[in-house]
Amino acid sequence: MRLTDHEKSLLDGEHGPAKQKAMDLLVRYGEALGAERLVETNNVAGAFNASTPSVQKIAEKGFDAVYSELNLDSDETVEIPRMVAHTCQLITGIDDRNWQIQGIPEHLVESQRKAEAFFGRRGINMFATCTPYQVGNVPVKGEHCAWMESSAVVYCNSVLGARTNTEGKESTGAAALTGRIPYWGYHIPENRRATHLVDVEIEVDDMMDWGLLGYHLGEVVQEDVPVLSGLTHQPDLVKLKHFGAAAASSGGVEMYHIPGITPEARSIEEAFGGRKMEGRLRFGDAERRRAYENLNCATSREVDFIMLGCPHNSIDQVWLAASLLEGRKIHPNTALWVHTPRALREVAERNGYVRMIEEAGGVVMSDTCPAISRHMPKGTKVVATDSAKQAHYLPAITGVEAWFGSVRDCVEAAIAGRWQGGLQ
Ligand code: F3S
């Protein structure tokens, strides 16, 4: 791999042992990927204290030891200096306010608080959400980033036109300390061009249909780059957030184009950019139904738990849930959690939405989600969710059964304690 003089000096240890370890990791990683060089990045979104096990380890071994091991792949503990790149923490395992409802022991909450203070002082901004682009981290078109979290990566590449691969704990840990990441994959313009044309033959407008379209596409194109044609409705942030997360769950979609909407494709021709089309697909009634049936694996209609907010809800999504719950009561055998970034929960509180949800018996959670924390209401066997991603992962990770539907279907299930949704 070709290194600049500055990168060589980092590798030689001239900037301290942590940056030396970080550069060594990036060179090994880049060479394994076949990258010929590194690229500068000033935007890192990673996981520095994301899971309950790493918080446990922090309590036992200390912050430097855990960063060295989990973020720098080093058995030797090195002192961690301040990050050089703008860096933020993605989702964590613990909601600082609702940890008792999650069923998390207090000593882990204390460790998490200390970890946040430690990493915060070192320049890791504690956004604690899988949607950093909703709370201020909005890279510009063409900006090289190092992001983890598949739903954030596909949004970053496709909607913002910034450039990232799906990084890991180690590579983001090293990128934050060096301001470098291997130049490969979606950093290279040619790899960002479309491979498949998708003819959307039915109306796709509401959230649920965007989820079904994404889920179907991921299943079919897997890790390729689709370009969508035939859409008749303008999507917004929320719909594209939902769509990309679904496509990145059933497949590994990290980039897509919608001519006239996403920034690297004014037309289908520009989306392909001269690349040969590998396939032409359609999305009609049959494909929509198949995606819906693949997502709805539950057999029992008795629902224990309703999960809204994957990826984390926008403020308008919190409002939608609150408005559907207003003046009603959630069934005593059912729990409902609405997930949103902590910064947006603050807004939801000021707007009175949190109170509306809590008066109905629901909870507004931040900083975490059930798939990452592995915490759900005790005894949960059947979940209902408006998220294709959550319906895809929760059964696989936790063994529960899942229903997928609209926010309205989910709220009605919370009120009745029974799933009554279906495909219109
Ligand atoms: Fe976010 Fe958790 Fe979903 S990290 S995208 S809410 S699985």
JSON list of C-alpha atoms in Angstrom, two decimals, residues 219-394:
[
{"chain": "A", "resi": 219, "resn": "GLU", "atom": "CA", "xyz": [-33.47, -9.95, -1.41]},
{"chain": "A", "resi": 220, "resn": "VAL", "atom": "CA", "xyz": [-33.02, -9.75, -5.18]},
{"chain": "A", "resi": 221, "resn": "VAL", "atom": "CA", "xyz": [-29.96, -7.56, -5.76]},
{"chain": "A", "resi": 222, "resn": "GLN", "atom": "CA", "xyz": [-28.12, -8.51, -2.56]},
{"chain": "A", "resi": 223, "resn": "GLU", "atom": "CA", "xyz": [-24.97, -6.31, -2.61]},
{"chain": "A", "resi": 224, "resn": "ASP", "atom": "CA", "xyz": [-25.45, -4.70, -6.01]},
{"chain": "A", "resi": 225, "resn": "VAL", "atom": "CA", "xyz": [-26.53, -1.14, -6.84]},
{"chain": "A", "resi": 226, "resn": "PRO", "atom": "CA", "xyz": [-30.13, -0.75, -8.03]},
{"chain": "A", "resi": 227, "resn": "VAL", "atom": "CA", "xyz": [-31.58, 2.25, -9.83]},
{"chain": "A", "resi": 228, "resn": "LEU", "atom": "CA", "xyz": [-35.34, 2.70, -9.46]},
{"chain": "A", "resi": 229, "resn": "SER", "atom": "CA", "xyz": [-37.55, 3.76, -12.32]},
{"chain": "A", "resi": 230, "resn": "GLY", "atom": "CA", "xyz": [-41.28, 4.50, -12.44]},
{"chain": "A", "resi": 231, "resn": "LEU", "atom": "CA", "xyz": [-41.79, 6.02, -8.99]},
{"chain": "A", "resi": 232, "resn": "THR", "atom": "CA", "xyz": [-44.63, 8.49, -9.02]},
{"chain": "A", "resi": 233, "resn": "HIS", "atom": "CA", "xyz": [-44.35, 9.99, -5.53]},
{"chain": "A", "resi": 234, "resn": "GLN", "atom": "CA", "xyz": [-41.63, 12.11, -3.99]},
{"chain": "A", "resi": 235, "resn": "PRO", "atom": "CA", "xyz": [-40.12, 10.33, -0.96]},
{"chain": "A", "resi": 236, "resn": "ASP", "atom": "CA", "xyz": [-38.85, 12.22, 2.09]},
{"chain": "A", "resi": 237, "resn": "LEU", "atom": "CA", "xyz": [-36.11, 11.52, 4.66]},
{"chain": "A", "resi": 238, "resn": "VAL", "atom": "CA", "xyz": [-38.32, 9.17, 6.66]},
{"chain": "A", "resi": 239, "resn": "LYS", "atom": "CA", "xyz": [-39.33, 7.00, 3.69]},
{"chain": "A", "resi": 240, "resn": "LEU", "atom": "CA", "xyz": [-35.78, 6.78, 2.34]},
{"chain": "A", "resi": 241, "resn": "LYS", "atom": "CA", "xyz": [-34.48, 5.98, 5.83]},
{"chain": "A", "resi": 242, "resn": "HIS", "atom": "CA", "xyz": [-36.99, 3.14, 6.03]},
{"chain": "A", "resi": 243, "resn": "PHE", "atom": "CA", "xyz": [-36.39, 1.95, 2.44]},
{"chain": "A", "resi": 244, "resn": "GLY", "atom": "CA", "xyz": [-32.60, 1.83, 2.74]},
{"chain": "A", "resi": 245, "resn": "ALA", "atom": "CA", "xyz": [-32.68, 0.06, 6.10]},
{"chain": "A", "resi": 246, "resn": "ALA", "atom": "CA", "xyz": [-34.96, -2.64, 4.65]},
{"chain": "A", "resi": 247, "resn": "ALA", "atom": "CA", "xyz": [-32.76, -3.13, 1.56]},
{"chain": "A", "resi": 248, "resn": "ALA", "atom": "CA", "xyz": [-29.67, -3.36, 3.74]},
{"chain": "A", "resi": 249, "resn": "SER", "atom": "CA", "xyz": [-31.36, -6.03, 5.92]},
{"chain": "A", "resi": 250, "resn": "SER", "atom": "CA", "xyz": [-32.65, -8.58, 3.41]},
{"chain": "A", "resi": 251, "resn": "GLY", "atom": "CA", "xyz": [-29.54, -7.94, 1.28]},
{"chain": "A", "resi": 252, "resn": "GLY", "atom": "CA", "xyz": [-26.39, -5.90, 1.63]},
{"chain": "A", "resi": 253, "resn": "VAL", "atom": "CA", "xyz": [-27.45, -2.84, -0.36]},
{"chain": "A", "resi": 254, "resn": "GLU", "atom": "CA", "xyz": [-25.10, 0.07, 0.45]},
{"chain": "A", "resi": 255, "resn": "MET", "atom": "CA", "xyz": [-26.00, 2.30, -2.49]},
{"chain": "A", "resi": 256, "resn": "TYR", "atom": "CA", "xyz": [-28.98, 2.94, -4.75]},
{"chain": "A", "resi": 257, "resn": "HIS", "atom": "CA", "xyz": [-30.14, 5.63, -7.12]},
{"chain": "A", "resi": 258, "resn": "ILE", "atom": "CA", "xyz": [-33.49, 7.28, -7.78]},
{"chain": "A", "resi": 259, "resn": "PRO", "atom": "CA", "xyz": [-33.21, 9.55, -10.80]},
{"chain": "A", "resi": 260, "resn": "GLY", "atom": "CA", "xyz": [-34.07, 13.14, -9.99]},
{"chain": "A", "resi": 261, "resn": "ILE", "atom": "CA", "xyz": [-34.01, 12.47, -6.26]},
{"chain": "A", "resi": 262, "resn": "THR", "atom": "CA", "xyz": [-30.68, 11.03, -5.17]},
{"chain": "A", "resi": 263, "resn": "PRO", "atom": "CA", "xyz": [-27.69, 13.25, -5.92]},
{"chain": "A", "resi": 264, "resn": "GLU", "atom": "CA", "xyz": [-25.59, 11.06, -8.23]},
{"chain": "A", "resi": 265, "resn": "ALA", "atom": "CA", "xyz": [-28.31, 10.29, -10.77]},
{"chain": "A", "resi": 266, "resn": "ARG", "atom": "CA", "xyz": [-30.18, 12.98, -12.64]},
{"chain": "A", "resi": 267, "resn": "SER", "atom": "CA", "xyz": [-31.20, 10.23, -15.07]},
{"chain": "A", "resi": 268, "resn": "ILE", "atom": "CA", "xyz": [-31.06, 6.45, -15.46]},
{"chain": "A", "resi": 269, "resn": "GLU", "atom": "CA", "xyz": [-28.14, 6.89, -17.87]},
{"chain": "A", "resi": 270, "resn": "GLU", "atom": "CA", "xyz": [-26.21, 8.90, -15.33]},
{"chain": "A", "resi": 271, "resn": "ALA", "atom": "CA", "xyz": [-26.92, 6.29, -12.64]},
{"chain": "A", "resi": 272, "resn": "PHE", "atom": "CA", "xyz": [-25.28, 3.60, -14.82]},
{"chain": "A", "resi": 273, "resn": "GLY", "atom": "CA", "xyz": [-22.52, 5.97, -15.92]},
{"chain": "A", "resi": 274, "resn": "GLY", "atom": "CA", "xyz": [-21.49, 3.60, -18.72]},
{"chain": "A", "resi": 275, "resn": "ARG", "atom": "CA", "xyz": [-21.49, 0.50, -16.50]},
{"chain": "A", "resi": 276, "resn": "LYS", "atom": "CA", "xyz": [-23.05, -2.57, -18.08]},
{"chain": "A", "resi": 277, "resn": "MET", "atom": "CA", "xyz": [-26.55, -3.40, -16.80]},
{"chain": "A", "resi": 278, "resn": "GLU", "atom": "CA", "xyz": [-26.42, -6.77, -15.03]},
{"chain": "A", "resi": 279, "resn": "GLY", "atom": "CA", "xyz": [-30.15, -7.25, -14.68]},
{"chain": "A", "resi": 280, "resn": "ARG", "atom": "CA", "xyz": [-33.61, -5.72, -15.06]},
{"chain": "A", "resi": 281, "resn": "LEU", "atom": "CA", "xyz": [-36.18, -6.35, -12.33]},
{"chain": "A", "resi": 282, "resn": "ARG", "atom": "CA", "xyz": [-39.74, -5.42, -11.58]},
{"chain": "A", "resi": 283, "resn": "PHE", "atom": "CA", "xyz": [-41.68, -4.55, -8.44]},
{"chain": "A", "resi": 284, "resn": "GLY", "atom": "CA", "xyz": [-45.39, -5.22, -8.84]},
{"chain": "A", "resi": 285, "resn": "ASP", "atom": "CA", "xyz": [-48.22, -6.67, -6.76]},
{"chain": "A", "resi": 286, "resn": "ALA", "atom": "CA", "xyz": [-46.72, -10.17, -6.61]},
{"chain": "A", "resi": 287, "resn": "GLU", "atom": "CA", "xyz": [-43.31, -8.89, -5.43]},
{"chain": "A", "resi": 288, "resn": "ARG", "atom": "CA", "xyz": [-44.99, -6.64, -2.85]},
{"chain": "A", "resi": 289, "resn": "ARG", "atom": "CA", "xyz": [-47.01, -9.55, -1.49]},
{"chain": "A", "resi": 290, "resn": "ARG", "atom": "CA", "xyz": [-44.00, -11.84, -1.36]},
{"chain": "A", "resi": 291, "resn": "ALA", "atom": "CA", "xyz": [-41.99, -9.28, 0.63]},
{"chain": "A", "resi": 292, "resn": "TYR", "atom": "CA", "xyz": [-44.90, -8.86, 3.05]},
{"chain": "A", "resi": 293, "resn": "GLU", "atom": "CA", "xyz": [-45.27, -12.60, 3.55]},
{"chain": "A", "resi": 294, "resn": "ASN", "atom": "CA", "xyz": [-41.53, -13.08, 4.04]},
{"chain": "A", "resi": 295, "resn": "LEU", "atom": "CA", "xyz": [-41.57, -10.45, 6.77]},
{"chain": "A", "resi": 296, "resn": "ASN", "atom": "CA", "xyz": [-44.59, -11.76, 8.65]},
{"chain": "A", "resi": 297, "resn": "CYS", "atom": "CA", "xyz": [-43.35, -14.94, 10.27]},
{"chain": "A", "resi": 298, "resn": "ALA", "atom": "CA", "xyz": [-45.59, -14.93, 13.36]},
{"chain": "A", "resi": 299, "resn": "THR", "atom": "CA", "xyz": [-48.18, -17.62, 14.02]},
{"chain": "A", "resi": 300, "resn": "SER", "atom": "CA", "xyz": [-49.79, -16.25, 17.19]},
{"chain": "A", "resi": 301, "resn": "ARG", "atom": "CA", "xyz": [-51.88, -13.09, 16.93]},
{"chain": "A", "resi": 302, "resn": "GLU", "atom": "CA", "xyz": [-51.44, -12.33, 20.64]},
{"chain": "A", "resi": 303, "resn": "VAL", "atom": "CA", "xyz": [-48.81, -9.55, 20.65]},
{"chain": "A", "resi": 304, "resn": "ASP", "atom": "CA", "xyz": [-46.56, -8.93, 23.67]},
{"chain": "A", "resi": 305, "resn": "PHE", "atom": "CA", "xyz": [-44.45, -6.07, 22.43]},
{"chain": "A", "resi": 306, "resn": "ILE", "atom": "CA", "xyz": [-44.71, -3.27, 19.85]},
{"chain": "A", "resi": 307, "resn": "MET", "atom": "CA", "xyz": [-41.43, -1.79, 18.64]},
{"chain": "A", "resi": 308, "resn": "LEU", "atom": "CA", "xyz": [-41.53, 1.48, 16.70]},
{"chain": "A", "resi": 309, "resn": "GLY", "atom": "CA", "xyz": [-38.50, 3.46, 15.56]},
{"chain": "A", "resi": 310, "resn": "CYS", "atom": "CA", "xyz": [-36.06, 1.33, 13.59]},
{"chain": "A", "resi": 311, "resn": "PRO", "atom": "CA", "xyz": [-34.07, 3.18, 12.29]},
{"chain": "A", "resi": 312, "resn": "HIS", "atom": "CA", "xyz": [-34.64, 5.72, 15.05]},
{"chain": "A", "resi": 313, "resn": "ASN", "atom": "CA", "xyz": [-37.77, 7.77, 14.50]},
{"chain": "A", "resi": 314, "resn": "SER", "atom": "CA", "xyz": [-37.84, 11.34, 13.23]},
{"chain": "A", "resi": 315, "resn": "ILE", "atom": "CA", "xyz": [-39.78, 13.85, 15.31]},
{"chain": "A", "resi": 316, "resn": "ASP", "atom": "CA", "xyz": [-42.72, 13.57, 12.90]},
{"chain": "A", "resi": 317, "resn": "GLN", "atom": "CA", "xyz": [-42.79, 9.81, 13.33]},
{"chain": "A", "resi": 318, "resn": "VAL", "atom": "CA", "xyz": [-42.91, 10.28, 17.10]},
{"chain": "A", "resi": 319, "resn": "TRP", "atom": "CA", "xyz": [-45.82, 12.65, 16.56]},
{"chain": "A", "resi": 320, "resn": "LEU", "atom": "CA", "xyz": [-47.63, 10.11, 14.38]},
{"chain": "A", "resi": 321, "resn": "ALA", "atom": "CA", "xyz": [-47.39, 7.45, 17.10]},
{"chain": "A", "resi": 322, "resn": "ALA", "atom": "CA", "xyz": [-48.43, 9.96, 19.79]},
{"chain": "A", "resi": 323, "resn": "SER", "atom": "CA", "xyz": [-51.43, 11.16, 17.79]},
{"chain": "A", "resi": 324, "resn": "LEU", "atom": "CA", "xyz": [-52.65, 7.60, 17.17]},
{"chain": "A", "resi": 325, "resn": "LEU", "atom": "CA", "xyz": [-52.33, 6.84, 20.90]},
{"chain": "A", "resi": 326, "resn": "GLU", "atom": "CA", "xyz": [-53.89, 10.04, 22.21]},
{"chain": "A", "resi": 327, "resn": "GLY", "atom": "CA", "xyz": [-56.64, 9.42, 24.76]},
{"chain": "A", "resi": 328, "resn": "ARG", "atom": "CA", "xyz": [-56.28, 5.61, 24.49]},
{"chain": "A", "resi": 329, "resn": "LYS", "atom": "CA", "xyz": [-54.73, 2.91, 26.69]},
{"chain": "A", "resi": 330, "resn": "ILE", "atom": "CA", "xyz": [-52.33, 0.17, 25.68]},
{"chain": "A", "resi": 331, "resn": "HIS", "atom": "CA", "xyz": [-53.53, -3.35, 26.46]},
{"chain": "A", "resi": 332, "resn": "PRO", "atom": "CA", "xyz": [-52.27, -4.58, 29.87]},
{"chain": "A", "resi": 333, "resn": "ASN", "atom": "CA", "xyz": [-50.56, -7.62, 28.30]},
{"chain": "A", "resi": 334, "resn": "THR", "atom": "CA", "xyz": [-48.71, -5.50, 25.76]},
{"chain": "A", "resi": 335, "resn": "ALA", "atom": "CA", "xyz": [-45.79, -3.03, 25.90]},
{"chain": "A", "resi": 336, "resn": "LEU", "atom": "CA", "xyz": [-45.02, -0.31, 23.34]},
{"chain": "A", "resi": 337, "resn": "TRP", "atom": "CA", "xyz": [-41.62, 1.34, 22.96]},
{"chain": "A", "resi": 338, "resn": "VAL", "atom": "CA", "xyz": [-41.00, 4.22, 20.54]},
{"chain": "A", "resi": 339, "resn": "HIS", "atom": "CA", "xyz": [-37.31, 4.77, 19.70]},
{"chain": "A", "resi": 340, "resn": "THR", "atom": "CA", "xyz": [-35.84, 8.12, 18.68]},
{"chain": "A", "resi": 341, "resn": "PRO", "atom": "CA", "xyz": [-32.47, 9.88, 19.10]},
{"chain": "A", "resi": 342, "resn": "ARG", "atom": "CA", "xyz": [-32.04, 11.51, 22.50]},
{"chain": "A", "resi": 343, "resn": "ALA", "atom": "CA", "xyz": [-31.82, 14.97, 20.90]},
{"chain": "A", "resi": 344, "resn": "LEU", "atom": "CA", "xyz": [-35.22, 14.39, 19.29]},
{"chain": "A", "resi": 345, "resn": "ARG", "atom": "CA", "xyz": [-36.72, 12.97, 22.47]},
{"chain": "A", "resi": 346, "resn": "GLU", "atom": "CA", "xyz": [-35.89, 16.33, 24.00]},
{"chain": "A", "resi": 347, "resn": "VAL", "atom": "CA", "xyz": [-37.94, 18.01, 21.25]},
{"chain": "A", "resi": 348, "resn": "ALA", "atom": "CA", "xyz": [-40.72, 15.43, 21.68]},
{"chain": "A", "resi": 349, "resn": "GLU", "atom": "CA", "xyz": [-40.84, 16.27, 25.36]},
{"chain": "A", "resi": 350, "resn": "ARG", "atom": "CA", "xyz": [-41.08, 19.99, 24.69]},
{"chain": "A", "resi": 351, "resn": "ASN", "atom": "CA", "xyz": [-43.83, 19.35, 22.16]},
{"chain": "A", "resi": 352, "resn": "GLY", "atom": "CA", "xyz": [-45.83, 17.21, 24.58]},
{"chain": "A", "resi": 353, "resn": "TYR", "atom": "CA", "xyz": [-45.54, 14.02, 22.45]},
{"chain": "A", "resi": 354, "resn": "VAL", "atom": "CA", "xyz": [-43.71, 12.05, 25.16]},
{"chain": "A", "resi": 355, "resn": "ARG", "atom": "CA", "xyz": [-46.49, 12.79, 27.62]},
{"chain": "A", "resi": 356, "resn": "MET", "atom": "CA", "xyz": [-49.13, 11.64, 25.10]},
{"chain": "A", "resi": 357, "resn": "ILE", "atom": "CA", "xyz": [-47.31, 8.34, 24.58]},
{"chain": "A", "resi": 358, "resn": "GLU", "atom": "CA", "xyz": [-46.66, 7.82, 28.28]},
{"chain": "A", "resi": 359, "resn": "GLU", "atom": "CA", "xyz": [-50.27, 8.57, 29.23]},
{"chain": "A", "resi": 360, "resn": "ALA", "atom": "CA", "xyz": [-51.33, 5.77, 26.90]},
{"chain": "A", "resi": 361, "resn": "GLY", "atom": "CA", "xyz": [-48.85, 3.45, 28.66]},
{"chain": "A", "resi": 362, "resn": "GLY", "atom": "CA", "xyz": [-46.01, 3.57, 26.11]},
{"chain": "A", "resi": 363, "resn": "VAL", "atom": "CA", "xyz": [-42.34, 4.44, 26.56]},
{"chain": "A", "resi": 364, "resn": "VAL", "atom": "CA", "xyz": [-40.12, 6.73, 24.48]},
{"chain": "A", "resi": 365, "resn": "MET", "atom": "CA", "xyz": [-36.65, 5.18, 24.36]},
{"chain": "A", "resi": 366, "resn": "SER", "atom": "CA", "xyz": [-33.38, 6.72, 23.23]},
{"chain": "A", "resi": 367, "resn": "ASP", "atom": "CA", "xyz": [-29.76, 5.65, 22.78]},
{"chain": "A", "resi": 368, "resn": "THR", "atom": "CA", "xyz": [-30.65, 2.04, 22.02]},
{"chain": "A", "resi": 369, "resn": "CYS", "atom": "CA", "xyz": [-32.95, -0.51, 20.36]},
{"chain": "A", "resi": 370, "resn": "PRO", "atom": "CA", "xyz": [-33.95, -4.11, 21.13]},
{"chain": "A", "resi": 371, "resn": "ALA", "atom": "CA", "xyz": [-31.85, -5.66, 18.35]},
{"chain": "A", "resi": 372, "resn": "ILE", "atom": "CA", "xyz": [-28.67, -4.01, 19.66]},
{"chain": "A", "resi": 373, "resn": "SER", "atom": "CA", "xyz": [-29.36, -4.19, 23.39]},
{"chain": "A", "resi": 374, "resn": "ARG", "atom": "CA", "xyz": [-31.04, -7.62, 23.24]},
{"chain": "A", "resi": 375, "resn": "HIS", "atom": "CA", "xyz": [-33.45, -6.27, 25.84]},
{"chain": "A", "resi": 376, "resn": "MET", "atom": "CA", "xyz": [-37.20, -6.45, 25.35]},
{"chain": "A", "resi": 377, "resn": "PRO", "atom": "CA", "xyz": [-40.05, -6.61, 27.86]},
{"chain": "A", "resi": 378, "resn": "LYS", "atom": "CA", "xyz": [-39.67, -9.77, 29.92]},
{"chain": "A", "resi": 379, "resn": "GLY", "atom": "CA", "xyz": [-41.38, -12.81, 28.46]},
{"chain": "A", "resi": 380, "resn": "THR", "atom": "CA", "xyz": [-41.80, -11.35, 24.95]},
{"chain": "A", "resi": 381, "resn": "LYS", "atom": "CA", "xyz": [-42.68, -14.04, 22.43]},
{"chain": "A", "resi": 382, "resn": "VAL", "atom": "CA", "xyz": [-44.45, -12.04, 19.72]},
{"chain": "A", "resi": 383, "resn": "VAL", "atom": "CA", "xyz": [-43.39, -8.61, 18.47]},
{"chain": "A", "resi": 384, "resn": "ALA", "atom": "CA", "xyz": [-45.14, -6.23, 16.09]},
{"chain": "A", "resi": 385, "resn": "THR", "atom": "CA", "xyz": [-43.19, -3.51, 14.34]},
{"chain": "A", "resi": 386, "resn": "ASP", "atom": "CA", "xyz": [-43.42, -0.99, 11.50]},
{"chain": "A", "resi": 387, "resn": "SER", "atom": "CA", "xyz": [-39.79, -1.70, 10.62]},
{"chain": "A", "resi": 388, "resn": "ALA", "atom": "CA", "xyz": [-38.81, -4.26, 8.01]},
{"chain": "A", "resi": 389, "resn": "LYS", "atom": "CA", "xyz": [-35.32, -4.26, 9.48]},
{"chain": "A", "resi": 390, "resn": "GLN", "atom": "CA", "xyz": [-36.51, -5.03, 13.00]},
{"chain": "A", "resi": 391, "resn": "ALA", "atom": "CA", "xyz": [-38.95, -7.70, 11.72]},
{"chain": "A", "resi": 392, "resn": "HIS", "atom": "CA", "xyz": [-36.03, -9.26, 9.84]},
{"chain": "A", "resi": 393, "resn": "TYR", "atom": "CA", "xyz": [-33.51, -9.29, 12.69]},
{"chain": "A", "resi": 394, "resn": "LEU", "atom": "CA", "xyz": [-35.45, -9.77, 15.94]}
]
